[in-house]
Amino acid sequence: MIVVMKPTATEEELQRVLERVDALGLEAHLSSGESHTIIGLIGDTGRISRNAFEVMPGVERVVRIAEPFKLANREFHPKDTIIQVGDVTIGGDQIVIMAGPCSVESRSQLLEIAHAVKEAGAHILRGGAFKPRSSPYSFQGLGEEGLKYLAEAREIYGMPIITEVMAPEEVDLVASYADILQIGARNMQNYRLLQAVGKQDKPVFLKRGLSGTLQELLMSAEYVMANGNPNVMVVERGIRTYETYTRNTFDINAIPALKQLTHLPVIGDPSHGTGKWRLVAPVAKAAIAAGADGLMIEVHPRPAEAFSDGAQSLKPKRFQALMDDLRILTAALGRSL
Ligand code: PEP
Ligand code: MN
């Protein structure tokens, strides 16, 4: 439920509404727009009638929110959420590009790729140190050693770093190195993990599950936010469909739908969304044209030798060409890169 205050409402009228929210055992979430202040009510609002607030002085109207996600809901918070990571602003006019290898394989591999993506204009360096692999016999990541290489690359190239955290007990360790914590598709509904990243203050990059609906994705964002962390990005990375030509089916609908449903930044990942490097650039452009606030792109100088996801990795030259195209596209859209 949201209570919309009149533009003429006084501070005292607002306080009275907040007191009633408290007396009803609910929590208030305030959002001030240009003319209206909106109070989002969090808690079991099903038992409360709209009338409880509608009759109060200063109240313009009371609206019941149909969706179960509240803090993540755009109706609760009409303005876009902006997440600041060092010098990088996510969710504003600028399109933010996160690029790097699927896995951190070695110090030299990571530094080589960090240099290449920085040169091409990427803003944030990605790289997995803890890898969620389908097979227990596949490379599982370098663990803390990989985090150290990422931190070194951040120092050298001046780029914030994003990396995946897979377990609640590893959140503190990963957060002590990373600027952004990635929750992988396979963990989208790992509620203990969502609670753990909600209780620390690094921004969270939440990937859509392999068969997660948009509502389930936003309920997972809600878990993080309800635990105290408002800085969540939601990520379309492709879903399972009957199509087997591509690794996943990139759901282009998800981008504008999420932009309408939530105020959180929406990011596209065409690398995992397609699984094929030849499809990455066109789908990346489609995601930006559809309204995404940024992209995650896997880059590797020798894809055939990559420890993971070589088939979907762009060589640095092709990544550079994509960035050149994105510069033209973002300008046409009234955004920047
Ligand atoms: C990744 O980013 O390398 C990754 C494992 O992604 P996802 O969780 O989307 O499969
Ligand atoms: Mn990958």
PDB file of N, CA, C and O in Angstrom, residues 157-223:
ATOM      1  N   TYR A 157      44.565  -0.293 -12.922  1.00  0.00           N
ATOM      2  CA  TYR A 157      43.763   0.315 -13.998  1.00  0.00           C
ATOM      3  C   TYR A 157      42.675   1.264 -13.506  1.00  0.00           C
ATOM      4  O   TYR A 157      41.944   1.841 -14.316  1.00  0.00           O
ATOM      5  N   GLY A 158      42.563   1.415 -12.190  1.00  0.00           N
ATOM      6  CA  GLY A 158      41.588   2.364 -11.655  1.00  0.00           C
ATOM      7  C   GLY A 158      40.154   1.996 -11.989  1.00  0.00           C
ATOM      8  O   GLY A 158      39.330   2.873 -12.272  1.00  0.00           O
ATOM      9  N   MET A 159      39.843   0.700 -12.017  1.00  0.00           N
ATOM     10  CA  MET A 159      38.466   0.270 -12.304  1.00  0.00           C
ATOM     11  C   MET A 159      37.902  -0.477 -11.102  1.00  0.00           C
ATOM     12  O   MET A 159      38.570  -1.364 -10.551  1.00  0.00           O
ATOM     13  N   PRO A 160      36.658  -0.181 -10.712  1.00  0.00           N
ATOM     14  CA  PRO A 160      36.022  -1.008  -9.682  1.00  0.00           C
ATOM     15  C   PRO A 160      35.905  -2.457 -10.183  1.00  0.00           C
ATOM     16  O   PRO A 160      35.896  -2.693 -11.402  1.00  0.00           O
ATOM     17  N   ILE A 161      35.788  -3.402  -9.266  1.00  0.00           N
ATOM     18  CA  ILE A 161      35.713  -4.814  -9.655  1.00  0.00           C
ATOM     19  C   ILE A 161      34.425  -5.465  -9.156  1.00  0.00           C
ATOM     20  O   ILE A 161      33.916  -5.155  -8.080  1.00  0.00           O
ATOM     21  N   ILE A 162      33.922  -6.381 -10.002  1.00  0.00           N
ATOM     22  CA  ILE A 162      32.736  -7.157  -9.635  1.00  0.00           C
ATOM     23  C   ILE A 162      33.084  -8.637  -9.725  1.00  0.00           C
ATOM     24  O   ILE A 162      33.741  -9.056 -10.681  1.00  0.00           O
ATOM     25  N   THR A 163      32.659  -9.397  -8.714  1.00  0.00           N
ATOM     26  CA  THR A 163      32.924 -10.834  -8.727  1.00  0.00           C
ATOM     27  C   THR A 163      31.815 -11.564  -7.983  1.00  0.00           C
ATOM     28  O   THR A 163      31.115 -10.967  -7.164  1.00  0.00           O
ATOM     29  N   GLU A 164      31.664 -12.850  -8.304  1.00  0.00           N
ATOM     30  CA  GLU A 164      30.547 -13.618  -7.737  1.00  0.00           C
ATOM     31  C   GLU A 164      30.849 -14.143  -6.334  1.00  0.00           C
ATOM     32  O   GLU A 164      31.971 -14.552  -6.045  1.00  0.00           O
ATOM     33  N   VAL A 165      29.815 -14.135  -5.497  1.00  0.00           N
ATOM     34  CA  VAL A 165      29.897 -14.804  -4.193  1.00  0.00           C
ATOM     35  C   VAL A 165      28.849 -15.910  -4.197  1.00  0.00           C
ATOM     36  O   VAL A 165      27.713 -15.694  -4.607  1.00  0.00           O
ATOM     37  N   MET A 166      29.265 -17.110  -3.762  1.00  0.00           N
ATOM     38  CA  MET A 166      28.383 -18.272  -3.885  1.00  0.00           C
ATOM     39  C   MET A 166      27.781 -18.748  -2.567  1.00  0.00           C
ATOM     40  O   MET A 166      26.804 -19.497  -2.568  1.00  0.00           O
ATOM     41  N   ALA A 167      28.396 -18.365  -1.448  1.00  0.00           N
ATOM     42  CA  ALA A 167      27.929 -18.927  -0.170  1.00  0.00           C
ATOM     43  C   ALA A 167      27.868 -17.844   0.898  1.00  0.00           C
ATOM     44  O   ALA A 167      28.720 -16.949   0.930  1.00  0.00           O
ATOM     45  N   PRO A 168      26.876 -17.922   1.798  1.00  0.00           N
ATOM     46  CA  PRO A 168      26.747 -16.900   2.848  1.00  0.00           C
ATOM     47  C   PRO A 168      28.025 -16.746   3.666  1.00  0.00           C
ATOM     48  O   PRO A 168      28.426 -15.633   4.006  1.00  0.00           O
ATOM     49  N   GLU A 169      28.716 -17.866   3.951  1.00  0.00           N
ATOM     50  CA  GLU A 169      29.919 -17.787   4.793  1.00  0.00           C
ATOM     51  C   GLU A 169      31.102 -17.166   4.052  1.00  0.00           C
ATOM     52  O   GLU A 169      32.131 -16.882   4.665  1.00  0.00           O
ATOM     53  N   GLU A 170      30.968 -16.952   2.744  1.00  0.00           N
ATOM     54  CA  GLU A 170      32.066 -16.324   1.991  1.00  0.00           C
ATOM     55  C   GLU A 170      31.800 -14.850   1.676  1.00  0.00           C
ATOM     56  O   GLU A 170      32.615 -14.197   1.027  1.00  0.00           O
ATOM     57  N   VAL A 171      30.653 -14.343   2.135  1.00  0.00           N
ATOM     58  CA  VAL A 171      30.289 -12.959   1.801  1.00  0.00           C
ATOM     59  C   VAL A 171      31.309 -11.962   2.359  1.00  0.00           C
ATOM     60  O   VAL A 171      31.751 -11.053   1.643  1.00  0.00           O
ATOM     61  N   ASP A 172      31.714 -12.137   3.610  1.00  0.00           N
ATOM     62  CA  ASP A 172      32.657 -11.174   4.205  1.00  0.00           C
ATOM     63  C   ASP A 172      33.984 -11.168   3.453  1.00  0.00           C
ATOM     64  O   ASP A 172      34.543 -10.104   3.185  1.00  0.00           O
ATOM     65  N   LEU A 173      34.461 -12.348   3.118  1.00  0.00           N
ATOM     66  CA  LEU A 173      35.736 -12.445   2.392  1.00  0.00           C
ATOM     67  C   LEU A 173      35.625 -11.751   1.030  1.00  0.00           C
ATOM     68  O   LEU A 173      36.445 -10.886   0.685  1.00  0.00           O
ATOM     69  N   VAL A 174      34.592 -12.094   0.253  1.00  0.00           N
ATOM     70  CA  VAL A 174      34.469 -11.530  -1.097  1.00  0.00           C
ATOM     71  C   VAL A 174      34.237 -10.018  -1.009  1.00  0.00           C
ATOM     72  O   VAL A 174      34.827  -9.239  -1.763  1.00  0.00           O
ATOM     73  N   ALA A 175      33.427  -9.600  -0.030  1.00  0.00           N
ATOM     74  CA  ALA A 175      33.139  -8.166   0.115  1.00  0.00           C
ATOM     75  C   ALA A 175      34.370  -7.377   0.556  1.00  0.00           C
ATOM     76  O   ALA A 175      34.445  -6.167   0.332  1.00  0.00           O
ATOM     77  N   SER A 176      35.347  -8.055   1.158  1.00  0.00           N
ATOM     78  CA  SER A 176      36.556  -7.332   1.584  1.00  0.00           C
ATOM     79  C   SER A 176      37.445  -6.992   0.380  1.00  0.00           C
ATOM     80  O   SER A 176      38.330  -6.155   0.483  1.00  0.00           O
ATOM     81  N   TYR A 177      37.206  -7.626  -0.767  1.00  0.00           N
ATOM     82  CA  TYR A 177      37.962  -7.318  -1.994  1.00  0.00           C
ATOM     83  C   TYR A 177      37.102  -6.587  -3.034  1.00  0.00           C
ATOM     84  O   TYR A 177      37.559  -5.654  -3.671  1.00  0.00           O
ATOM     85  N   ALA A 178      35.870  -7.064  -3.221  1.00  0.00           N
ATOM     86  CA  ALA A 178      35.062  -6.608  -4.368  1.00  0.00           C
ATOM     87  C   ALA A 178      34.364  -5.273  -4.115  1.00  0.00           C
ATOM     88  O   ALA A 178      34.092  -4.905  -2.973  1.00  0.00           O
ATOM     89  N   ASP A 179      34.073  -4.562  -5.206  1.00  0.00           N
ATOM     90  CA  ASP A 179      33.264  -3.337  -5.121  1.00  0.00           C
ATOM     91  C   ASP A 179      31.789  -3.653  -5.325  1.00  0.00           C
ATOM     92  O   ASP A 179      30.921  -2.913  -4.858  1.00  0.00           O
ATOM     93  N   ILE A 180      31.514  -4.708  -6.092  1.00  0.00           N
ATOM     94  CA  ILE A 180      30.127  -5.145  -6.327  1.00  0.00           C
ATOM     95  C   ILE A 180      30.095  -6.666  -6.165  1.00  0.00           C
ATOM     96  O   ILE A 180      30.992  -7.366  -6.662  1.00  0.00           O
ATOM     97  N   LEU A 181      29.075  -7.174  -5.484  1.00  0.00           N
ATOM     98  CA  LEU A 181      28.930  -8.619  -5.309  1.00  0.00           C
ATOM     99  C   LEU A 181      27.920  -9.156  -6.316  1.00  0.00           C
ATOM    100  O   LEU A 181      26.794  -8.669  -6.396  1.00  0.00           O
ATOM    101  N   GLN A 182      28.351 -10.153  -7.079  1.00  0.00           N
ATOM    102  CA  GLN A 182      27.458 -10.791  -8.039  1.00  0.00           C
ATOM    103  C   GLN A 182      26.800 -12.010  -7.411  1.00  0.00           C
ATOM    104  O   GLN A 182      27.470 -12.835  -6.804  1.00  0.00           O
ATOM    105  N   ILE A 183      25.481 -12.085  -7.570  1.00  0.00           N
ATOM    106  CA  ILE A 183      24.750 -13.305  -7.205  1.00  0.00           C
ATOM    107  C   ILE A 183      24.418 -13.985  -8.530  1.00  0.00           C
ATOM    108  O   ILE A 183      23.722 -13.418  -9.379  1.00  0.00           O
ATOM    109  N   GLY A 184      24.936 -15.181  -8.714  1.00  0.00           N
ATOM    110  CA  GLY A 184      24.770 -15.886  -9.982  1.00  0.00           C
ATOM    111  C   GLY A 184      23.360 -16.408 -10.171  1.00  0.00           C
ATOM    112  O   GLY A 184      22.577 -16.528  -9.215  1.00  0.00           O
ATOM    113  N   ALA A 185      23.057 -16.718 -11.438  1.00  0.00           N
ATOM    114  CA  ALA A 185      21.716 -17.189 -11.798  1.00  0.00           C
ATOM    115  C   ALA A 185      21.286 -18.378 -10.944  1.00  0.00           C
ATOM    116  O   ALA A 185      20.134 -18.468 -10.511  1.00  0.00           O
ATOM    117  N   ARG A 186      22.222 -19.284 -10.695  1.00  0.00           N
ATOM    118  CA  ARG A 186      21.873 -20.496  -9.946  1.00  0.00           C
ATOM    119  C   ARG A 186      21.547 -20.205  -8.491  1.00  0.00           C
ATOM    120  O   ARG A 186      20.996 -21.059  -7.788  1.00  0.00           O
ATOM    121  N   ASN A 187      21.927 -19.050  -8.024  1.00  0.00           N
ATOM    122  CA  ASN A 187      21.676 -18.683  -6.626  1.00  0.00           C
ATOM    123  C   ASN A 187      20.602 -17.612  -6.452  1.00  0.00           C
ATOM    124  O   ASN A 187      20.457 -17.057  -5.369  1.00  0.00           O
ATOM    125  N   MET A 188      19.859 -17.337  -7.539  1.00  0.00           N
ATOM    126  CA  MET A 188      18.884 -16.243  -7.427  1.00  0.00           C
ATOM    127  C   MET A 188      17.901 -16.467  -6.276  1.00  0.00           C
ATOM    128  O   MET A 188      17.431 -15.512  -5.658  1.00  0.00           O
ATOM    129  N   GLN A 189      17.585 -17.713  -5.989  1.00  0.00           N
ATOM    130  CA  GLN A 189      16.638 -17.973  -4.893  1.00  0.00           C
ATOM    131  C   GLN A 189      17.299 -18.654  -3.702  1.00  0.00           C
ATOM    132  O   GLN A 189      16.644 -19.373  -2.946  1.00  0.00           O
ATOM    133  N   ASN A 190      18.590 -18.396  -3.513  1.00  0.00           N
ATOM    134  CA  ASN A 190      19.287 -18.866  -2.305  1.00  0.00           C
ATOM    135  C   ASN A 190      19.059 -17.791  -1.241  1.00  0.00           C
ATOM    136  O   ASN A 190      19.803 -16.821  -1.134  1.00  0.00           O
ATOM    137  N   TYR A 191      17.983 -17.978  -0.494  1.00  0.00           N
ATOM    138  CA  TYR A 191      17.527 -16.891   0.386  1.00  0.00           C
ATOM    139  C   TYR A 191      18.513 -16.556   1.499  1.00  0.00           C
ATOM    140  O   TYR A 191      18.627 -15.405   1.894  1.00  0.00           O
ATOM    141  N   ARG A 192      19.263 -17.568   1.998  1.00  0.00           N
ATOM    142  CA  ARG A 192      20.272 -17.268   3.027  1.00  0.00           C
ATOM    143  C   ARG A 192      21.367 -16.372   2.443  1.00  0.00           C
ATOM    144  O   ARG A 192      21.859 -15.462   3.095  1.00  0.00           O
ATOM    145  N   LEU A 193      21.720 -16.643   1.208  1.00  0.00           N
ATOM    146  CA  LEU A 193      22.746 -15.831   0.552  1.00  0.00           C
ATOM    147  C   LEU A 193      22.226 -14.411   0.294  1.00  0.00           C
ATOM    148  O   LEU A 193      22.939 -13.419   0.499  1.00  0.00           O
ATOM    149  N   LEU A 194      20.976 -14.315  -0.123  1.00  0.00           N
ATOM    150  CA  LEU A 194      20.379 -12.992  -0.365  1.00  0.00           C
ATOM    151  C   LEU A 194      20.319 -12.185   0.935  1.00  0.00           C
ATOM    152  O   LEU A 194      20.598 -10.984   0.953  1.00  0.00           O
ATOM    153  N   GLN A 195      19.981 -12.862   2.024  1.00  0.00           N
ATOM    154  CA  GLN A 195      19.947 -12.170   3.326  1.00  0.00           C
ATOM    155  C   GLN A 195      21.354 -11.694   3.696  1.00  0.00           C
ATOM    156  O   GLN A 195      21.536 -10.573   4.164  1.00  0.00           O
ATOM    157  N   ALA A 196      22.331 -12.555   3.451  1.00  0.00           N
ATOM    158  CA  ALA A 196      23.715 -12.202   3.834  1.00  0.00           C
ATOM    159  C   ALA A 196      24.223 -10.997   3.037  1.00  0.00           C
ATOM    160  O   ALA A 196      24.856 -10.099   3.606  1.00  0.00           O
ATOM    161  N   VAL A 197      23.948 -10.939   1.736  1.00  0.00           N
ATOM    162  CA  VAL A 197      24.429  -9.771   0.973  1.00  0.00           C
ATOM    163  C   VAL A 197      23.575  -8.536   1.277  1.00  0.00           C
ATOM    164  O   VAL A 197      24.022  -7.406   1.066  1.00  0.00           O
ATOM    165  N   GLY A 198      22.362  -8.778   1.788  1.00  0.00           N
ATOM    166  CA  GLY A 198      21.519  -7.658   2.204  1.00  0.00           C
ATOM    167  C   GLY A 198      22.031  -6.996   3.472  1.00  0.00           C
ATOM    168  O   GLY A 198      21.779  -5.819   3.715  1.00  0.00           O
ATOM    169  N   LYS A 199      22.778  -7.767   4.265  1.00  0.00           N
ATOM    170  CA  LYS A 199      23.243  -7.252   5.560  1.00  0.00           C
ATOM    171  C   LYS A 199      24.600  -6.569   5.473  1.00  0.00           C
ATOM    172  O   LYS A 199      25.116  -6.104   6.487  1.00  0.00           O
ATOM    173  N   GLN A 200      25.204  -6.537   4.294  1.00  0.00           N
ATOM    174  CA  GLN A 200      26.473  -5.798   4.130  1.00  0.00           C
ATOM    175  C   GLN A 200      26.192  -4.662   3.135  1.00  0.00           C
ATOM    176  O   GLN A 200      25.126  -4.569   2.546  1.00  0.00           O
ATOM    177  N   ASP A 201      27.190  -3.773   2.943  1.00  0.00           N
ATOM    178  CA  ASP A 201      26.820  -2.570   2.183  1.00  0.00           C
ATOM    179  C   ASP A 201      27.397  -2.454   0.768  1.00  0.00           C
ATOM    180  O   ASP A 201      27.198  -1.431   0.115  1.00  0.00           O
ATOM    181  N   LYS A 202      28.042  -3.488   0.246  1.00  0.00           N
ATOM    182  CA  LYS A 202      28.477  -3.412  -1.157  1.00  0.00           C
ATOM    183  C   LYS A 202      27.264  -3.637  -2.082  1.00  0.00           C
ATOM    184  O   LYS A 202      26.399  -4.474  -1.763  1.00  0.00           O
ATOM    185  N   PRO A 203      27.187  -2.906  -3.207  1.00  0.00           N
ATOM    186  CA  PRO A 203      26.073  -3.125  -4.131  1.00  0.00           C
ATOM    187  C   PRO A 203      26.015  -4.574  -4.624  1.00  0.00           C
ATOM    188  O   PRO A 203      27.038  -5.258  -4.687  1.00  0.00           O
ATOM    189  N   VAL A 204      24.811  -4.990  -4.978  1.00  0.00           N
ATOM    190  CA  VAL A 204      24.572  -6.382  -5.368  1.00  0.00           C
ATOM    191  C   VAL A 204      24.092  -6.439  -6.825  1.00  0.00           C
ATOM    192  O   VAL A 204      23.205  -5.676  -7.226  1.00  0.00           O
ATOM    193  N   PHE A 205      24.696  -7.336  -7.587  1.00  0.00           N
ATOM    194  CA  PHE A 205      24.383  -7.555  -9.005  1.00  0.00           C
ATOM    195  C   PHE A 205      23.644  -8.885  -9.054  1.00  0.00           C
ATOM    196  O   PHE A 205      24.254  -9.947  -8.943  1.00  0.00           O
ATOM    197  N   LEU A 206      22.325  -8.811  -9.152  1.00  0.00           N
ATOM    198  CA  LEU A 206      21.483  -9.994  -8.990  1.00  0.00           C
ATOM    199  C   LEU A 206      21.038 -10.533 -10.343  1.00  0.00           C
ATOM    200  O   LEU A 206      20.256  -9.896 -11.055  1.00  0.00           O
ATOM    201  N   LYS A 207      21.523 -11.742 -10.677  1.00  0.00           N
ATOM    202  CA  LYS A 207      21.198 -12.312 -11.985  1.00  0.00           C
ATOM    203  C   LYS A 207      19.905 -13.124 -11.931  1.00  0.00           C
ATOM    204  O   LYS A 207      19.626 -13.799 -10.933  1.00  0.00           O
ATOM    205  N   ARG A 208      19.155 -13.044 -13.004  1.00  0.00           N
ATOM    206  CA  ARG A 208      17.898 -13.787 -13.111  1.00  0.00           C
ATOM    207  C   ARG A 208      18.196 -15.292 -13.181  1.00  0.00           C
ATOM    208  O   ARG A 208      19.082 -15.716 -13.926  1.00  0.00           O
ATOM    209  N   GLY A 209      17.437 -16.075 -12.445  1.00  0.00           N
ATOM    210  CA  GLY A 209      17.617 -17.524 -12.461  1.00  0.00           C
ATOM    211  C   GLY A 209      17.276 -18.126 -13.809  1.00  0.00           C
ATOM    212  O   GLY A 209      16.558 -17.519 -14.615  1.00  0.00           O
ATOM    213  N   LEU A 210      17.767 -19.330 -14.052  1.00  0.00           N
ATOM    214  CA  LEU A 210      17.592 -19.995 -15.349  1.00  0.00           C
ATOM    215  C   LEU A 210      16.126 -20.145 -15.734  1.00  0.00           C
ATOM    216  O   LEU A 210      15.784 -20.137 -16.910  1.00  0.00           O
ATOM    217  N   SER A 211      15.277 -20.301 -14.722  1.00  0.00           N
ATOM    218  CA  SER A 211      13.837 -20.337 -15.015  1.00  0.00           C
ATOM    219  C   SER A 211      13.089 -19.409 -14.068  1.00  0.00           C
ATOM    220  O   SER A 211      11.958 -19.687 -13.675  1.00  0.00           O
ATOM    221  N   GLY A 212      13.747 -18.315 -13.724  1.00  0.00           N
ATOM    222  CA  GLY A 212      13.121 -17.349 -12.824  1.00  0.00           C
ATOM    223  C   GLY A 212      12.188 -16.414 -13.576  1.00  0.00           C
ATOM    224  O   GLY A 212      12.536 -15.896 -14.637  1.00  0.00           O
ATOM    225  N   THR A 213      11.001 -16.193 -13.017  1.00  0.00           N
ATOM    226  CA  THR A 213      10.114 -15.193 -13.608  1.00  0.00           C
ATOM    227  C   THR A 213      10.589 -13.803 -13.164  1.00  0.00           C
ATOM    228  O   THR A 213      11.376 -13.679 -12.216  1.00  0.00           O
ATOM    229  N   LEU A 214      10.073 -12.785 -13.820  1.00  0.00           N
ATOM    230  CA  LEU A 214      10.455 -11.420 -13.427  1.00  0.00           C
ATOM    231  C   LEU A 214       9.988 -11.140 -12.004  1.00  0.00           C
ATOM    232  O   LEU A 214      10.686 -10.479 -11.229  1.00  0.00           O
ATOM    233  N   GLN A 215       8.826 -11.666 -11.653  1.00  0.00           N
ATOM    234  CA  GLN A 215       8.357 -11.434 -10.280  1.00  0.00           C
ATOM    235  C   GLN A 215       9.274 -12.117  -9.262  1.00  0.00           C
ATOM    236  O   GLN A 215       9.581 -11.563  -8.209  1.00  0.00           O
ATOM    237  N   GLU A 216       9.721 -13.332  -9.598  1.00  0.00           N
ATOM    238  CA  GLU A 216      10.645 -14.026  -8.683  1.00  0.00           C
ATOM    239  C   GLU A 216      11.972 -13.273  -8.567  1.00  0.00           C
ATOM    240  O   GLU A 216      12.545 -13.166  -7.483  1.00  0.00           O
ATOM    241  N   LEU A 217      12.444 -12.740  -9.689  1.00  0.00           N
ATOM    242  CA  LEU A 217      13.686 -11.958  -9.662  1.00  0.00           C
ATOM    243  C   LEU A 217      13.510 -10.743  -8.747  1.00  0.00           C
ATOM    244  O   LEU A 217      14.370 -10.441  -7.909  1.00  0.00           O
ATOM    245  N   LEU A 218      12.380 -10.067  -8.881  1.00  0.00           N
ATOM    246  CA  LEU A 218      12.159  -8.866  -8.066  1.00  0.00           C
ATOM    247  C   LEU A 218      11.897  -9.224  -6.601  1.00  0.00           C
ATOM    248  O   LEU A 218      12.257  -8.456  -5.704  1.00  0.00           O
ATOM    249  N   MET A 219      11.325 -10.395  -6.339  1.00  0.00           N
ATOM    250  CA  MET A 219      11.182 -10.822  -4.936  1.00  0.00           C
ATOM    251  C   MET A 219      12.548 -11.120  -4.329  1.00  0.00           C
ATOM    252  O   MET A 219      12.771 -10.900  -3.137  1.00  0.00           O
ATOM    253  N   SER A 220      13.469 -11.608  -5.151  1.00  0.00           N
ATOM    254  CA  SER A 220      14.835 -11.846  -4.652  1.00  0.00           C
ATOM    255  C   SER A 220      15.530 -10.520  -4.372  1.00  0.00           C
ATOM    256  O   SER A 220      16.254 -10.393  -3.379  1.00  0.00           O
ATOM    257  N   ALA A 221      15.306  -9.532  -5.243  1.00  0.00           N
ATOM    258  CA  ALA A 221      15.845  -8.188  -4.974  1.00  0.00           C
ATOM    259  C   ALA A 221      15.256  -7.656  -3.665  1.00  0.00           C
ATOM    260  O   ALA A 221      15.943  -7.042  -2.852  1.00  0.00           O
ATOM    261  N   GLU A 222      13.977  -7.949  -3.470  1.00  0.00           N
ATOM    262  CA  GLU A 222      13.283  -7.501  -2.253  1.00  0.00           C
ATOM    263  C   GLU A 222      13.941  -8.096  -0.995  1.00  0.00           C
ATOM    264  O   GLU A 222      14.063  -7.414   0.018  1.00  0.00           O
ATOM    265  N   TYR A 223      14.372  -9.361  -1.090  1.00  0.00           N
ATOM    266  CA  TYR A 223      15.077  -9.998   0.038  1.00  0.00           C
ATOM    267  C   TYR A 223      16.314  -9.202   0.422  1.00  0.00           C
ATOM    268  O   TYR A 223      16.586  -8.971   1.601  1.00  0.00           O
TER     269      TYR A 223
END
